[in-house]
C-alpha positions as CSV (number, residue, x, y, z in Angstrom):
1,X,3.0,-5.0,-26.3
2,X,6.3,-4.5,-25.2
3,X,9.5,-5.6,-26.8
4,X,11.9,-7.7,-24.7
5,X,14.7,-9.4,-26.9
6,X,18.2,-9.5,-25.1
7,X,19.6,-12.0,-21.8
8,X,17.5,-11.8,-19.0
9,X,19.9,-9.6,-16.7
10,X,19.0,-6.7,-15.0
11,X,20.1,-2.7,-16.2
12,X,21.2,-0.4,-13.8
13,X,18.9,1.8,-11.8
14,X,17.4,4.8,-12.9
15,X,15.6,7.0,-10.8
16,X,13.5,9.1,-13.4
17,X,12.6,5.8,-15.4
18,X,10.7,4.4,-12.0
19,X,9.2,7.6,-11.0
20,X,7.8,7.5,-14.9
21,X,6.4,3.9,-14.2
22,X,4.5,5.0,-11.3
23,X,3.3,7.6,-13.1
24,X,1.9,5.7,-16.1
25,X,1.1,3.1,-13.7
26,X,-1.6,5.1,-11.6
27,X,-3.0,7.1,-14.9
28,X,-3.6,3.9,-16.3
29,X,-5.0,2.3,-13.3
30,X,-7.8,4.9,-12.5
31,X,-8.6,5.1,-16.5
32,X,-9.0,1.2,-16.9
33,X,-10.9,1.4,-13.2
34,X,-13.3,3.8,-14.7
35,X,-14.8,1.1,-16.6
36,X,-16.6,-0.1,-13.3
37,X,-18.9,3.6,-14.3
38,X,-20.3,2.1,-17.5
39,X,-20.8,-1.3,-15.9
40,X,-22.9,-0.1,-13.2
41,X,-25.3,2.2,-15.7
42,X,-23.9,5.3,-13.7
43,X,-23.4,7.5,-16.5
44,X,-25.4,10.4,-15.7
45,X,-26.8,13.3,-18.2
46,X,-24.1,15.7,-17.4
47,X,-21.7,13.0,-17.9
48,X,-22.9,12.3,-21.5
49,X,-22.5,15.9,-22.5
50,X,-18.9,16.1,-21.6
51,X,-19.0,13.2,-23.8
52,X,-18.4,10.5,-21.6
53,X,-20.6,7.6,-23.0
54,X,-19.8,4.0,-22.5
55,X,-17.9,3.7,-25.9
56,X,-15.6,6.7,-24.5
57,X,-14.9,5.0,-21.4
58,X,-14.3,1.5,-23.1
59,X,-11.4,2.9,-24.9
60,X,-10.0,5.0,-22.1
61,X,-9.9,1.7,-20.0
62,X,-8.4,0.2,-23.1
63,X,-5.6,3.2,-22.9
64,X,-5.7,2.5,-19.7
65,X,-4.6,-1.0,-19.6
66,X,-1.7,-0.2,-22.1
67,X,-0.3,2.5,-19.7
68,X,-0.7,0.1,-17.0
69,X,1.8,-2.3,-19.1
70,X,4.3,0.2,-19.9
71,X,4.4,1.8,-16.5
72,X,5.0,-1.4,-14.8
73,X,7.5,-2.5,-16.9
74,X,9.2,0.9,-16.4
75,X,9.0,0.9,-12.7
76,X,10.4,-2.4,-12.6
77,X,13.6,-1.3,-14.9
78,X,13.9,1.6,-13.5
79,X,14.1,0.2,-9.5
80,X,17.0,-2.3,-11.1
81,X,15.3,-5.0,-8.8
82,X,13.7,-7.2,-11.4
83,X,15.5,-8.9,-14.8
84,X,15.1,-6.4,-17.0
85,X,13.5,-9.0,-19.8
86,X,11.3,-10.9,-17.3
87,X,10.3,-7.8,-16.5
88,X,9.1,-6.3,-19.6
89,X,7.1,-9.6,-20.6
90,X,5.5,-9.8,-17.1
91,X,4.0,-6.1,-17.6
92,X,3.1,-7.2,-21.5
93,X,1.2,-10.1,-19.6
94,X,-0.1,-7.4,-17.1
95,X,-1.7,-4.9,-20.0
96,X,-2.9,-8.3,-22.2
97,X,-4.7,-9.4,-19.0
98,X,-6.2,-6.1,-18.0
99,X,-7.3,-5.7,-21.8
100,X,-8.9,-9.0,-21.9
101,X,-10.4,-8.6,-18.4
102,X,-12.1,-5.4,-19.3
103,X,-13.9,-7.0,-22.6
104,X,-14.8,-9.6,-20.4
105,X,-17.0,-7.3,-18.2
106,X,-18.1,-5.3,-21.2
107,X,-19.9,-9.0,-22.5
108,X,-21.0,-9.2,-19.2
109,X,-23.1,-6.0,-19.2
110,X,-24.0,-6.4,-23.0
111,X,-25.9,-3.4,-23.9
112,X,-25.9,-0.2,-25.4
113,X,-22.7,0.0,-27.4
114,X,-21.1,-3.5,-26.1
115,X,-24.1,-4.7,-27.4
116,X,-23.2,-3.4,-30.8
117,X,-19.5,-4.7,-30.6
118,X,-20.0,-7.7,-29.3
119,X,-18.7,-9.9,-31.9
120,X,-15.7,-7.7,-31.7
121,X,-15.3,-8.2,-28.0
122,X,-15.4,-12.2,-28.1
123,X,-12.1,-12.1,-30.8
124,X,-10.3,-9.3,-28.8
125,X,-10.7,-11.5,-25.5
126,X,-9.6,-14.6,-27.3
127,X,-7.0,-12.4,-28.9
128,X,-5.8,-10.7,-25.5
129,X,-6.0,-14.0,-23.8
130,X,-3.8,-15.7,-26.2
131,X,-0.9,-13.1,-26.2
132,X,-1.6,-13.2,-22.1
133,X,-0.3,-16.5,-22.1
134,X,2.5,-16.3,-24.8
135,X,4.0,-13.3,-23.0
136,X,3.8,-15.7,-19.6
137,X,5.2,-18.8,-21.9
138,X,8.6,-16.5,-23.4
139,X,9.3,-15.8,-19.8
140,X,9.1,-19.9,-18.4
141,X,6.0,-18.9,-17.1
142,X,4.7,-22.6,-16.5
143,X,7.9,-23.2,-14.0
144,X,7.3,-20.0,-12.6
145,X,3.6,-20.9,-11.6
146,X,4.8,-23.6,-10.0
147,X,7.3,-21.7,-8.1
148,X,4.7,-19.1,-6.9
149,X,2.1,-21.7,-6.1
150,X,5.5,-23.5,-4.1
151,X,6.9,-20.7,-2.5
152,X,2.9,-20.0,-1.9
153,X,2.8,-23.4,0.4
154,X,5.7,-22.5,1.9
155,X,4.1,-19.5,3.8
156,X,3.1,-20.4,7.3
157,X,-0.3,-22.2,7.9
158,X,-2.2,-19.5,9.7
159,X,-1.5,-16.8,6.4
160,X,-2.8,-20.2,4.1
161,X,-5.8,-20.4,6.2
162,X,-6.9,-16.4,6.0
163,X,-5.9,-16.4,2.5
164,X,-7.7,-19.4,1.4
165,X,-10.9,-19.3,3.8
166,X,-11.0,-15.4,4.5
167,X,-9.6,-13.4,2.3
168,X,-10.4,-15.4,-1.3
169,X,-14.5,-16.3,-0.4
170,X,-14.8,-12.4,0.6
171,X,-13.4,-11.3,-2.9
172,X,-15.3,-13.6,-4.9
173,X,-18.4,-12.6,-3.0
174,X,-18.1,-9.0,-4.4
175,X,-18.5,-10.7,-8.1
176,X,-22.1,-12.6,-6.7
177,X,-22.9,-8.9,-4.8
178,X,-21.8,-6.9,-8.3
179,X,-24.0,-9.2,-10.7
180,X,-26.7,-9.4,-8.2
181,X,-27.4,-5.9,-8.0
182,X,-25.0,-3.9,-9.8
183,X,-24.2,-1.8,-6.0
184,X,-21.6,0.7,-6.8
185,X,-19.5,-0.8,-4.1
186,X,-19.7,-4.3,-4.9
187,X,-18.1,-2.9,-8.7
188,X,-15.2,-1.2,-7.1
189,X,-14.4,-4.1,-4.9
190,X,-14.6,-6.4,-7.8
191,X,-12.2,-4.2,-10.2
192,X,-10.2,-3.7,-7.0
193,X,-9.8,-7.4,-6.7
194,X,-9.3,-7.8,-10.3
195,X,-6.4,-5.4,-10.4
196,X,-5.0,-6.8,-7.0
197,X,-4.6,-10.4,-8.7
198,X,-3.5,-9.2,-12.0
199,X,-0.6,-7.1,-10.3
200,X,0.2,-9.8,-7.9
201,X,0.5,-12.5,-10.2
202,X,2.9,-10.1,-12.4
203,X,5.0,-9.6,-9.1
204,X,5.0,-13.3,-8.2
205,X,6.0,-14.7,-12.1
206,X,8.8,-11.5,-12.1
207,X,10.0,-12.8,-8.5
208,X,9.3,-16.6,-8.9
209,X,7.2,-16.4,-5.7
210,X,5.8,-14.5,-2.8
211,X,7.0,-11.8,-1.2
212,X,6.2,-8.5,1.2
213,X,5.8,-6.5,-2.4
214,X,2.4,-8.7,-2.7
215,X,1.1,-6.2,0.3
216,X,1.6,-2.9,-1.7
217,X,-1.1,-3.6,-4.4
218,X,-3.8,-4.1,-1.8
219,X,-4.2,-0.8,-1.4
220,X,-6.8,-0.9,-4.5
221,X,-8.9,-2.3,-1.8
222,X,-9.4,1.1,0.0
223,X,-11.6,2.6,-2.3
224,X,-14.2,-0.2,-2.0
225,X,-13.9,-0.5,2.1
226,X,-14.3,3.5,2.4
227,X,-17.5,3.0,0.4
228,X,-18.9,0.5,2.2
229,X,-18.3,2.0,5.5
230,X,-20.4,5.5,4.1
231,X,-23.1,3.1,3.1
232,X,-23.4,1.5,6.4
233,X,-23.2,4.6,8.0
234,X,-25.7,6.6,5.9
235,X,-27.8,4.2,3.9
236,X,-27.8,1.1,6.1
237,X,-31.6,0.8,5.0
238,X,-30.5,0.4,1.4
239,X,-28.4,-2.1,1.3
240,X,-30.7,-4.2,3.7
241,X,-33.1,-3.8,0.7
242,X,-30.7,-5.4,-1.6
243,X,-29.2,-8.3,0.5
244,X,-26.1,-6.4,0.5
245,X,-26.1,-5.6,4.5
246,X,-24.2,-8.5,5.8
247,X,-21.9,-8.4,2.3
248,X,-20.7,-5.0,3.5
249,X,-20.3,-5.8,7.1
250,X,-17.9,-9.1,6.0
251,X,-15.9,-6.7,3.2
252,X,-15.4,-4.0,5.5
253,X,-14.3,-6.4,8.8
254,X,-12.0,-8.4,6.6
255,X,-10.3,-5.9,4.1
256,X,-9.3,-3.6,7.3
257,X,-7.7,-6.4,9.0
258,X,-5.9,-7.3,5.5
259,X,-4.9,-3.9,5.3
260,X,-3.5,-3.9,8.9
261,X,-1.2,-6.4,8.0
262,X,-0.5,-5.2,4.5
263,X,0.7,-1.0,5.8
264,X,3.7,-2.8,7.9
265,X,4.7,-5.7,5.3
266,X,4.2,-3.2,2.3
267,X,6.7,-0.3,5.1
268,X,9.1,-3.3,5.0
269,X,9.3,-4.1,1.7
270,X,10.4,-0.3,1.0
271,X,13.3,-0.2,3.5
272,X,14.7,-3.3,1.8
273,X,13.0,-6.3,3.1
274,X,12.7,-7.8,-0.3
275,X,13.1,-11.8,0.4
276,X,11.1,-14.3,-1.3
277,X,9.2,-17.3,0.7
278,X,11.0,-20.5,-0.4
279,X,9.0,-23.3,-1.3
280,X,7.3,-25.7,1.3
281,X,9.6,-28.1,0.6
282,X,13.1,-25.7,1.1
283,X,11.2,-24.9,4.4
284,X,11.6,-28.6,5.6
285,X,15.7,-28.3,4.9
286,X,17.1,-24.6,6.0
287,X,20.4,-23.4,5.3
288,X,21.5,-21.8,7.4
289,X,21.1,-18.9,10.1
């Protein structure tokens, strides 16, 4: 998806170059996002004669996933705070995932037109998959899993605990709440989860392990937790009806405190606070102050 030949050394900074990854990088996340609109059979009459039908929206999410790659591999150039070639094969790996991930749903809901493509869709996620993983392979990827899942021991034991036992069980729940019902809400969450661990593990390969920039992609959770709140505020009743009451409650109660901790670490990490957690074991033997 994106060529990376050369050392692995970083370029020097360029301010236009990482205001044009943002760029790409939010147009490509709210067209891949907009999938979550065919999945959830929300496509309304007036939608389908602007011409907005589920095939439409399969390939914007497909350009969106692209843009996604390119704009993340721009933004990380163009700040001058990643190697340059790591870089560029982490955001391949980001747009192969997001491509993959997004045929993956579209099997998932298997009608109408995935219906029709669905032989398609099994070689393009086998296809995306593969490339996924060679793009992760050309950059050491295997030793840099193991230095994210390291340097992801090495954090201290009360972030472990609400990561592992609050945070993780309330994401995966939105997947159970999503193809339970098909709740608006419980689609967002999911695709903001999706996205969230796609662009985290990008940032923890390009960094070989966790940092504050982890915090920043969160944010793709507010969309889901504003939702929920207007359902529990307005259509309580409704989401009782679907066993989706106490879902929202927990999403809502545990993305707002995640988010309180996120604003300040994500502040940080802007004004420069860019270290990386060493692994558990470089915790046992510091070096100095």
């Amino acid at each position: 998806m994106i060529s990376a030949p050369g050392p692995d050394n970083a370029e020097a900074g360029s301010p236009s170059l990482t205001y044009l990854g943002a760029v790409l990088t939010i147009f490509g996340t709210v067209l891949w996002a907009g999938m979550f609109v065919s999945l959830t059979d929300k496509i309304t009459v007036e939608m389908e004669a602007l011409g907005i039908t589920d095939a439409t929206l399969y390939v914007l999410a497909t350009v969106g996933a692209v843009s996604m790659a390119w704009g993340s591999g721009c933004w990380a150039i163009g700040t001058a705070r990643f190697p340059a070639r790591s870089a560029m094969l982490a955001a391949s790996a980001v747009g192969f995932a997001g491509l993959c991930l997004m045929r993956v749903w579209a099997l998932l809901d298997g009608g109408g037109f995935y219906l029709a493509v669905r032989p398609l869709l099994y070689a393009e996620v086998a296809a995306f998959c593969a490339l996924a993983l060679w793009s992760v392979v050309r950059i050491d990827g295997w030793a840099r899993f193991g230095d994210m899942w390291t340097s992801l021991l090495g954090a201290k034991i009360w972030i472990q605990i609400w990561i592992w036992l609050g945070l993780l069980p309330a994401n995966l729940a939105a997947f159970w709440a999503f193809w339970a019902t098909g709740h608006p809400v419980a689609a967002v969450a999911m695709i903001g989860f999706s996205f969230i661990l796609i662009w985290n593990m990008a940032l923890a390969l390009i960094e070989r392990g966790i940092s504050k920039a982890t915090s920043i992609p969160h944010a793709a959770w507010i969309p889901s937790v504003v939702m929920a709140i207007w359902w529990l505020a307005n259509h309580p009743e409704a989401l009782a009806e679907q066993g989706l009451l106490t879902w929202a409650w927990i999403h809502v109660v545990v993305h707002l405190i995640s988010l309180g901790f996120d604003a300040p670490d994500g502040a940080r990490w802007v004004l420069g606070d860019r270290e990386v957690i060493p692994p558990r074991a470089s915790n046992a033997a510091p070096t100095g102050a």
